[in-house]
PDB file of C-alpha atoms in Angstrom:
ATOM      1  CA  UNK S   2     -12.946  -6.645   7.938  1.00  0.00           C
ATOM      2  CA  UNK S   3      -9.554  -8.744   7.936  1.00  0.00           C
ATOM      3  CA  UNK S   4      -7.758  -8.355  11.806  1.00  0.00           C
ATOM      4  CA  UNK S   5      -4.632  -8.089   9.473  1.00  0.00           C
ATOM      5  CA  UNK S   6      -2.969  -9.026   6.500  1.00  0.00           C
ATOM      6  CA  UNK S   7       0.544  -9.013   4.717  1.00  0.00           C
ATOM      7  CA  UNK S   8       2.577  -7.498   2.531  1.00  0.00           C
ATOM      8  CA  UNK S   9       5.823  -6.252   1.000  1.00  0.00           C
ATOM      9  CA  UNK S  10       8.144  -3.889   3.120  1.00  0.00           C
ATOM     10  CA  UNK S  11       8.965  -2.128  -0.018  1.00  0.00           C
ATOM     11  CA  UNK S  12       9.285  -1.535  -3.910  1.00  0.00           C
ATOM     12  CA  UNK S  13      12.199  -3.516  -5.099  1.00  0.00           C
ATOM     13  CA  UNK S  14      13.850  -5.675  -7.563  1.00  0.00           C
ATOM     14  CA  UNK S  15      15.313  -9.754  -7.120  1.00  0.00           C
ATOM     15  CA  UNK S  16      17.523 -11.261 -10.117  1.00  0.00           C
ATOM     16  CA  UNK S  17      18.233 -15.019 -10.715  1.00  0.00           C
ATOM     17  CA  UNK S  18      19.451 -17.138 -13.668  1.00  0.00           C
ATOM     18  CA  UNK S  19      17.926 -20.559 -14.529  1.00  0.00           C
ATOM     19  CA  UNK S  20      19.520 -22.549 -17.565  1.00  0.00           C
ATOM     20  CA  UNK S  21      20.780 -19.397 -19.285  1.00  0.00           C
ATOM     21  CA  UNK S  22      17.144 -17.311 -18.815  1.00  0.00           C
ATOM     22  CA  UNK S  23      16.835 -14.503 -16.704  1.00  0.00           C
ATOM     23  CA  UNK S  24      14.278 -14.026 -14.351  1.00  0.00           C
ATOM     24  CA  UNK S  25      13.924 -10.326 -12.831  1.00  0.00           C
ATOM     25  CA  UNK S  26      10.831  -9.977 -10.313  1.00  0.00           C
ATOM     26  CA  UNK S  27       9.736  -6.903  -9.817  1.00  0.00           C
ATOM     27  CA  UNK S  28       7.585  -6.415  -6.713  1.00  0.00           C
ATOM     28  CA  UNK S  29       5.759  -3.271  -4.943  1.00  0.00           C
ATOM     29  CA  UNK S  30       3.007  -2.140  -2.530  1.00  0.00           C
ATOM     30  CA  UNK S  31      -0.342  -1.428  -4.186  1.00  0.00           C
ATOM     31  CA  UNK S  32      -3.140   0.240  -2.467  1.00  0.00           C
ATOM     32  CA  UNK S  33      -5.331  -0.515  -5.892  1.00  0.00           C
ATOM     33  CA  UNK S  34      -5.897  -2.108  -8.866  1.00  0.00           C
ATOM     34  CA  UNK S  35      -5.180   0.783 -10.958  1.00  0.00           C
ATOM     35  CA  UNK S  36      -1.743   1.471  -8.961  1.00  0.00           C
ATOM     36  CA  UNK S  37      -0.713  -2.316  -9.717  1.00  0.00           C
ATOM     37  CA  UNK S  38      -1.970  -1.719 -13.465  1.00  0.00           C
ATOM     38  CA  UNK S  39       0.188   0.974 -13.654  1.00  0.00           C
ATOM     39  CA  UNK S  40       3.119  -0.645 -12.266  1.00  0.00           C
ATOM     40  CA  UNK S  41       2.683  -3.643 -14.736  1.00  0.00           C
ATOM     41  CA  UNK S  42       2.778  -1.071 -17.576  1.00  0.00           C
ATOM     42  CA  UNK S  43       5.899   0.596 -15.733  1.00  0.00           C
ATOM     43  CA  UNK S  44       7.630  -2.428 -15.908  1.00  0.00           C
ATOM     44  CA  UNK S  45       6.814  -3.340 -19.301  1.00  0.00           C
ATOM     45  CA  UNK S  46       7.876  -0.159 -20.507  1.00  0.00           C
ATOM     46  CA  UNK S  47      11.649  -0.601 -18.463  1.00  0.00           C
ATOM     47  CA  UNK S  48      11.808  -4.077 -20.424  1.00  0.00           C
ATOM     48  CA  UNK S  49      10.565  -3.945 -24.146  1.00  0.00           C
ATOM     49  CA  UNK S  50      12.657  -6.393 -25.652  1.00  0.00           C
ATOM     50  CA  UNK S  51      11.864  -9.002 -23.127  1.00  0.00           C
ATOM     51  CA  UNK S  52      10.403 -12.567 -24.166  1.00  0.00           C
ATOM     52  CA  UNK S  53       7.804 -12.430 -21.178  1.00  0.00           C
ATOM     53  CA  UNK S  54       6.644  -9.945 -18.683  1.00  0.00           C
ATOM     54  CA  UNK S  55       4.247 -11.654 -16.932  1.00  0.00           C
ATOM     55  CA  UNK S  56       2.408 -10.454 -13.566  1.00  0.00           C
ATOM     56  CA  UNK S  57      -0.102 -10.899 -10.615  1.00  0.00           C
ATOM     57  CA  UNK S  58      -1.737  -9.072  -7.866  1.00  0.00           C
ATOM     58  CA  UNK S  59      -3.678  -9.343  -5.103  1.00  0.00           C
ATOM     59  CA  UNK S  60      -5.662  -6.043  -3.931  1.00  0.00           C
ATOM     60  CA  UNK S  61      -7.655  -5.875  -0.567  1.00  0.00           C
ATOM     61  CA  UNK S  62      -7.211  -7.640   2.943  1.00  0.00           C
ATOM     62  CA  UNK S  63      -9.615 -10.161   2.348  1.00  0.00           C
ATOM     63  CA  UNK S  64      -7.770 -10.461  -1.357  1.00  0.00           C
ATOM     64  CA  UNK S  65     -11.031  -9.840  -2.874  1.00  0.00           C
ATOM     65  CA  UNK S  66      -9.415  -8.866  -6.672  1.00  0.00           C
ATOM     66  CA  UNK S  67      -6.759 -11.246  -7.946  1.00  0.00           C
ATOM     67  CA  UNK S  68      -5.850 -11.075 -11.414  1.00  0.00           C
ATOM     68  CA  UNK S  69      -2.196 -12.684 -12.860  1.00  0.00           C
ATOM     69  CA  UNK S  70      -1.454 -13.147 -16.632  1.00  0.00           C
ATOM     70  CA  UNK S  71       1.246 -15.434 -18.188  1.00  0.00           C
ATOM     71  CA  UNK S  72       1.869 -13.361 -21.257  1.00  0.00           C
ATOM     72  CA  UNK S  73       2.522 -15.647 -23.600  1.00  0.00           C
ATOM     73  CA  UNK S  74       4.080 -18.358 -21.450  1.00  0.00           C
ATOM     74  CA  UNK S  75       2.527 -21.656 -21.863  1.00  0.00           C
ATOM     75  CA  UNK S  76      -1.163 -21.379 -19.713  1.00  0.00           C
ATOM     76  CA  UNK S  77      -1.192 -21.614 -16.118  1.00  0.00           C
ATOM     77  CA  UNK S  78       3.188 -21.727 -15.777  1.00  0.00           C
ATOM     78  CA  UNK S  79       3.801 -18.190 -15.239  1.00  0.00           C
ATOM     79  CA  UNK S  80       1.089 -15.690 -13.965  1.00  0.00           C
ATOM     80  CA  UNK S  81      -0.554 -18.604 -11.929  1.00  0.00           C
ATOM     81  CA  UNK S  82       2.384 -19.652  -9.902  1.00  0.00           C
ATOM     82  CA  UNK S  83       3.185 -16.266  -9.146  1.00  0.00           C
ATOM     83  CA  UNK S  84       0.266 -15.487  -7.425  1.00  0.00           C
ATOM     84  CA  UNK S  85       0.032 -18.805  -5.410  1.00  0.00           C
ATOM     85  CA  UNK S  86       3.470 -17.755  -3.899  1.00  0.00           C
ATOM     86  CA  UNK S  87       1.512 -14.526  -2.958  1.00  0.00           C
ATOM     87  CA  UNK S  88      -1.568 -16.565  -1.735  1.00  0.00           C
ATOM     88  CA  UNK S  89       0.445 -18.708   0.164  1.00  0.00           C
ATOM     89  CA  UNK S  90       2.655 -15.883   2.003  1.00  0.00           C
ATOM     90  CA  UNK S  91      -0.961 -14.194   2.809  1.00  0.00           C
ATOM     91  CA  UNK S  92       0.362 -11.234   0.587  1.00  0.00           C
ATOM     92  CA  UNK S  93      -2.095  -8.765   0.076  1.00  0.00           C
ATOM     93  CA  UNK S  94      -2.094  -5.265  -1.606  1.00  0.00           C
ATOM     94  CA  UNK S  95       1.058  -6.334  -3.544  1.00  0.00           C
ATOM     95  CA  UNK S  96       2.009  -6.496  -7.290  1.00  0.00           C
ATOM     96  CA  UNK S  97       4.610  -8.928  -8.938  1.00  0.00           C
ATOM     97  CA  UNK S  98       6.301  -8.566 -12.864  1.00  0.00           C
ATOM     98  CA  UNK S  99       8.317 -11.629 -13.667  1.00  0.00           C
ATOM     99  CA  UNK S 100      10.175 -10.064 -16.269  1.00  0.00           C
ATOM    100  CA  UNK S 101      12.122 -13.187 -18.459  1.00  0.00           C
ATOM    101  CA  UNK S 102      14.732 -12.532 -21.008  1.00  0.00           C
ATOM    102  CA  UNK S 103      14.756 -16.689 -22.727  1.00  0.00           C
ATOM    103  CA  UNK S 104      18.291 -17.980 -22.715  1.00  0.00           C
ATOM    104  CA  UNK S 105      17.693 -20.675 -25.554  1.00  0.00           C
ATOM    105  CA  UNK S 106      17.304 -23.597 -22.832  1.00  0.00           C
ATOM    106  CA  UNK S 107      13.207 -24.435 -22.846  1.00  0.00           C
ATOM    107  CA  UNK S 108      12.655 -25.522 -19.045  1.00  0.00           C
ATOM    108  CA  UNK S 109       9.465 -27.247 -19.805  1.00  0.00           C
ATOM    109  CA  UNK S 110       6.105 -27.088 -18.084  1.00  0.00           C
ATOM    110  CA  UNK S 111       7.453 -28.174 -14.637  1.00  0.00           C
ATOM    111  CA  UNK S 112      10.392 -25.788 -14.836  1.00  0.00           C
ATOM    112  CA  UNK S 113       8.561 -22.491 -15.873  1.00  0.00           C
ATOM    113  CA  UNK S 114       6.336 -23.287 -13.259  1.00  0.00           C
ATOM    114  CA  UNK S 115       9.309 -23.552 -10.546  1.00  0.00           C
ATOM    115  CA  UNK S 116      11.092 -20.734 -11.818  1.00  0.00           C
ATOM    116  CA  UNK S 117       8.317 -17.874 -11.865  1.00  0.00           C
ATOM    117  CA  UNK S 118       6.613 -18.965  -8.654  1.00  0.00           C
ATOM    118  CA  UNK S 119      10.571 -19.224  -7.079  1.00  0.00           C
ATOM    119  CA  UNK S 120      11.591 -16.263  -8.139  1.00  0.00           C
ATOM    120  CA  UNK S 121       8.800 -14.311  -6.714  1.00  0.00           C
ATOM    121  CA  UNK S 122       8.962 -16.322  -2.864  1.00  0.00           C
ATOM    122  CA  UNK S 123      12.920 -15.329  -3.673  1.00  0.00           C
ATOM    123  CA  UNK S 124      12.064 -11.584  -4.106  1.00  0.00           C
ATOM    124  CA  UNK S 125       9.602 -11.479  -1.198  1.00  0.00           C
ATOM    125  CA  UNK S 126      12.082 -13.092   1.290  1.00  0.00           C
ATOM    126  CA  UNK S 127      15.062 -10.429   0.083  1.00  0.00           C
ATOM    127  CA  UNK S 128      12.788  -7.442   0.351  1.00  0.00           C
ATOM    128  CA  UNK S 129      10.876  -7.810   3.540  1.00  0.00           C
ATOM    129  CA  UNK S 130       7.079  -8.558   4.708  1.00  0.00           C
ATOM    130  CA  UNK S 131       5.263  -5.687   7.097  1.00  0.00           C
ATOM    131  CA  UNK S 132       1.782  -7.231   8.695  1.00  0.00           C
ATOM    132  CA  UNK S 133      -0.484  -4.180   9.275  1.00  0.00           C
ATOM    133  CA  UNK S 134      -3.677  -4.601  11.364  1.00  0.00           C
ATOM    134  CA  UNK S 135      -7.009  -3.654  11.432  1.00  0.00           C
ATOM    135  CA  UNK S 136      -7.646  -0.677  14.135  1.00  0.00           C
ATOM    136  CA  UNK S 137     -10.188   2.060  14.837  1.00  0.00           C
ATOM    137  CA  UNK S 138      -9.695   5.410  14.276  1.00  0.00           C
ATOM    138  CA  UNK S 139     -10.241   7.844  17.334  1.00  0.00           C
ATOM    139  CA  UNK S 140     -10.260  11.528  18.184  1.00  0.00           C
ATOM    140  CA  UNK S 141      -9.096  12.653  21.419  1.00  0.00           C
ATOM    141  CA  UNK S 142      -9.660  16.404  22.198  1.00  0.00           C
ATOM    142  CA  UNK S 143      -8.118  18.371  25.284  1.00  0.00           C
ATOM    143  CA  UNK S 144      -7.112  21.354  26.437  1.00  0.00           C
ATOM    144  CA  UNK S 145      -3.829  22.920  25.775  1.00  0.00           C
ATOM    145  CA  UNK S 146      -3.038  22.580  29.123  1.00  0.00           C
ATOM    146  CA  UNK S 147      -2.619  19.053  29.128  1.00  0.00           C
ATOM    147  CA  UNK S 148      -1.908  18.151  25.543  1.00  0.00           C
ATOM    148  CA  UNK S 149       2.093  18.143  25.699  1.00  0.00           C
ATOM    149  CA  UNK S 150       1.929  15.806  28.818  1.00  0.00           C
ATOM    150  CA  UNK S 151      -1.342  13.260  27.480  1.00  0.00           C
ATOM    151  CA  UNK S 152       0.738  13.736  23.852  1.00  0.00           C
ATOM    152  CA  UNK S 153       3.646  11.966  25.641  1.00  0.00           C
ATOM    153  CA  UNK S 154       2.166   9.668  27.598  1.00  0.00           C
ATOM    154  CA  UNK S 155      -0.052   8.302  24.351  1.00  0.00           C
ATOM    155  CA  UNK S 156       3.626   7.592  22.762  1.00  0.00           C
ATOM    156  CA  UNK S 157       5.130   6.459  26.272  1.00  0.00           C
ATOM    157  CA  UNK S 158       2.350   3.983  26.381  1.00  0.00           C
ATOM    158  CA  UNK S 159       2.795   2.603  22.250  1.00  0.00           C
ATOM    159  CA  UNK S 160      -0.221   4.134  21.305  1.00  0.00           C
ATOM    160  CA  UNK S 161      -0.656   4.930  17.256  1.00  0.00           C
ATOM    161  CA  UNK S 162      -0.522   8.790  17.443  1.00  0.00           C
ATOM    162  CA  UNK S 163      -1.155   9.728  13.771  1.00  0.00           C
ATOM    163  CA  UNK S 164      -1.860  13.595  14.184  1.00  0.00           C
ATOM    164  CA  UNK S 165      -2.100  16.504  16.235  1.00  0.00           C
ATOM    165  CA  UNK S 166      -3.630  19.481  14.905  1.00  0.00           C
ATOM    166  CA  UNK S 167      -3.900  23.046  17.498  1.00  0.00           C
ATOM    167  CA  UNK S 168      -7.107  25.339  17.469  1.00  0.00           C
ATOM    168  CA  UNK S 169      -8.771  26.212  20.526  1.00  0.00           C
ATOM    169  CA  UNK S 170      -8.346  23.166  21.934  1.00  0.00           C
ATOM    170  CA  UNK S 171      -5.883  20.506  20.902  1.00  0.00           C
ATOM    171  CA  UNK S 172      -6.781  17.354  18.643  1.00  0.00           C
ATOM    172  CA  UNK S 173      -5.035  14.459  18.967  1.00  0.00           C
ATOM    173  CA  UNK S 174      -5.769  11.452  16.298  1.00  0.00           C
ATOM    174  CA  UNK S 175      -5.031   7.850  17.227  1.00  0.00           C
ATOM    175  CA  UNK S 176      -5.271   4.296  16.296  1.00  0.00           C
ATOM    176  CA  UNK S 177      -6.780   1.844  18.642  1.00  0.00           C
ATOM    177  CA  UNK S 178      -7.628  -1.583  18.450  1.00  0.00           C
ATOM    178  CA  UNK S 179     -11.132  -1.928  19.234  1.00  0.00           C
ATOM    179  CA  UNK S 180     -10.686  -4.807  21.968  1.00  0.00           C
ATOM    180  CA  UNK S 181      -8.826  -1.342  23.717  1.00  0.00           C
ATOM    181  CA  UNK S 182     -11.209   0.702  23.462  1.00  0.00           C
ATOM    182  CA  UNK S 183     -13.240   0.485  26.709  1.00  0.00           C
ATOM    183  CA  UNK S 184      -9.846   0.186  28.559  1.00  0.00           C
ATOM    184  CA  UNK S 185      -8.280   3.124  26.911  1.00  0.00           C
ATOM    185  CA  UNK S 186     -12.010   5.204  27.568  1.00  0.00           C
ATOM    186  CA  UNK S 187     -11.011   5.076  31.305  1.00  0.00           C
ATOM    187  CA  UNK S 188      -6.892   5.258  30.841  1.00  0.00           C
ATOM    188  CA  UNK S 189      -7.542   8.324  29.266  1.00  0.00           C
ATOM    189  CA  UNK S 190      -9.963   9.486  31.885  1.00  0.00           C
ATOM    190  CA  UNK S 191      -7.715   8.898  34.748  1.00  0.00           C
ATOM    191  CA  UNK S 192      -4.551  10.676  32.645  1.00  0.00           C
ATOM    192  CA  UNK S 193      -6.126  13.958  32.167  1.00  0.00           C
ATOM    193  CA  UNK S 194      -8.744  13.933  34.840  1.00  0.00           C
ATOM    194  CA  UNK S 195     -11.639  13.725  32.945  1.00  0.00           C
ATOM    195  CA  UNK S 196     -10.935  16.738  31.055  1.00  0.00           C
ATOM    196  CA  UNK S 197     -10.292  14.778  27.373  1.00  0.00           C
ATOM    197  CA  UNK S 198     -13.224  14.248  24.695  1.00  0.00           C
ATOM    198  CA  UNK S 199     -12.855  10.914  23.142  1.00  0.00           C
ATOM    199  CA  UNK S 200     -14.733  10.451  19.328  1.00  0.00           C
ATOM    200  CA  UNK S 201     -14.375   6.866  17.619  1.00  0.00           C
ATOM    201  CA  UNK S 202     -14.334   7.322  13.991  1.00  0.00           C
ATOM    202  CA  UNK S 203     -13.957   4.727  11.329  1.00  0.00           C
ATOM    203  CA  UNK S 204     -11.496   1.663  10.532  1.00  0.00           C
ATOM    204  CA  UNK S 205      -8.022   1.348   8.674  1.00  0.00           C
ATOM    205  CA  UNK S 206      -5.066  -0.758   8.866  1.00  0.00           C
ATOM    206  CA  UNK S 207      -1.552  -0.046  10.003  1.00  0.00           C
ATOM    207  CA  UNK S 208       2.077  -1.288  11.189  1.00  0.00           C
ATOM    208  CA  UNK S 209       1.778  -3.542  13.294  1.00  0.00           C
TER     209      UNK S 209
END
């Protein structure tokens, strides 16, 4: 797995005019293909009378599915320079629309290329990057006793507390990195006094 990877804060919208065309990028997260499919569609839908709504995507850290279509824009000016601005900001899980309404001014090869991979390094930069990295998933189980207090520390310390659930005893979930894990084994036997369980599940990403 990837240590970490990029991509957009949030779902938004970035407008510019280039000799009399409009250029609207639409950007948003998307945790896979079908999502970003959807979105496309979404987008297409908002903007029917549009000359162009051309998009790409890149799905999974290691940006294993790219796809990006041009949609009637001369080949390789449009979709393609849209998702070498993503490629190049290490954007991952992320879906652009370039939605163009043509102004009567033809900008030529050189031009289209400019404005659709702009517009999207334009939209990126106004709504935000997040990098999430790669941690492991880990169960820590205590009495009730000491949960409140290790609870507290776990935040005191920055630790990823991502849910506590109460039976008869208390579960807490975490995120580690793994290079923590040893360190955190004996942290976490010193806090509670060797009363807390620790289980190590699987991986997943987060905010970093």
């Amino acid at each position: 797995m990837q240590e970490q990877y990029r991509t957009v804060a949030r779902a938004g919208v970035h407008e510019t005019e280039i000799n009399r065309s409009r250029f609207i990028c639409a950007l948003a997260p998307a945790a896979t293909e079908q999502v970003a499919q959807d979105f496309v569609a979404r987008v297409r839908k908002e903007h029917p009378t549009a000359t162009h709504n051309c998009f790409a995507y890149v799905i999974g850290a290691d940006a294993s599915v790219q796809k990006a279509s041009d949609d009637g824009e001369p080949g390789g000016t449009a979709g393609v320079p849209m998702l070498q601005m993503l490629t190049r900001r290490e954007m991952r899980y992320v879906v652009a629309v370039v939605t163009r309404y043509y102004g009567g001014v033809k900008l030529g090869a050189g031009g289209l290329i400019r404005a659709y991979g702009g517009v999207v390094g334009e939209a990126l930069d106004e709504l935000g990057t997040i990098t999430r990295r790669r941690f492991r998933l880990a169960t820590v189980t205590v009495g009730h006793q000491r949960a409140g207090r290790l609870e507290n520390d776990l935040r005191a310390t920055g630790r990823s507390v991502r849910e506590v659930r109460y039976g008869e005893a208390v579960t807490i979930e975490i995120g580690l990195p793994d290079a923590d894990v040893e360190a955190f084994r004996g942290w976490l036997a010193d806090a509670t006094a060797g009363e807390a369980r620790l289980e190590l599940g699987g991986e997943a990403y987060g905010d970093a």
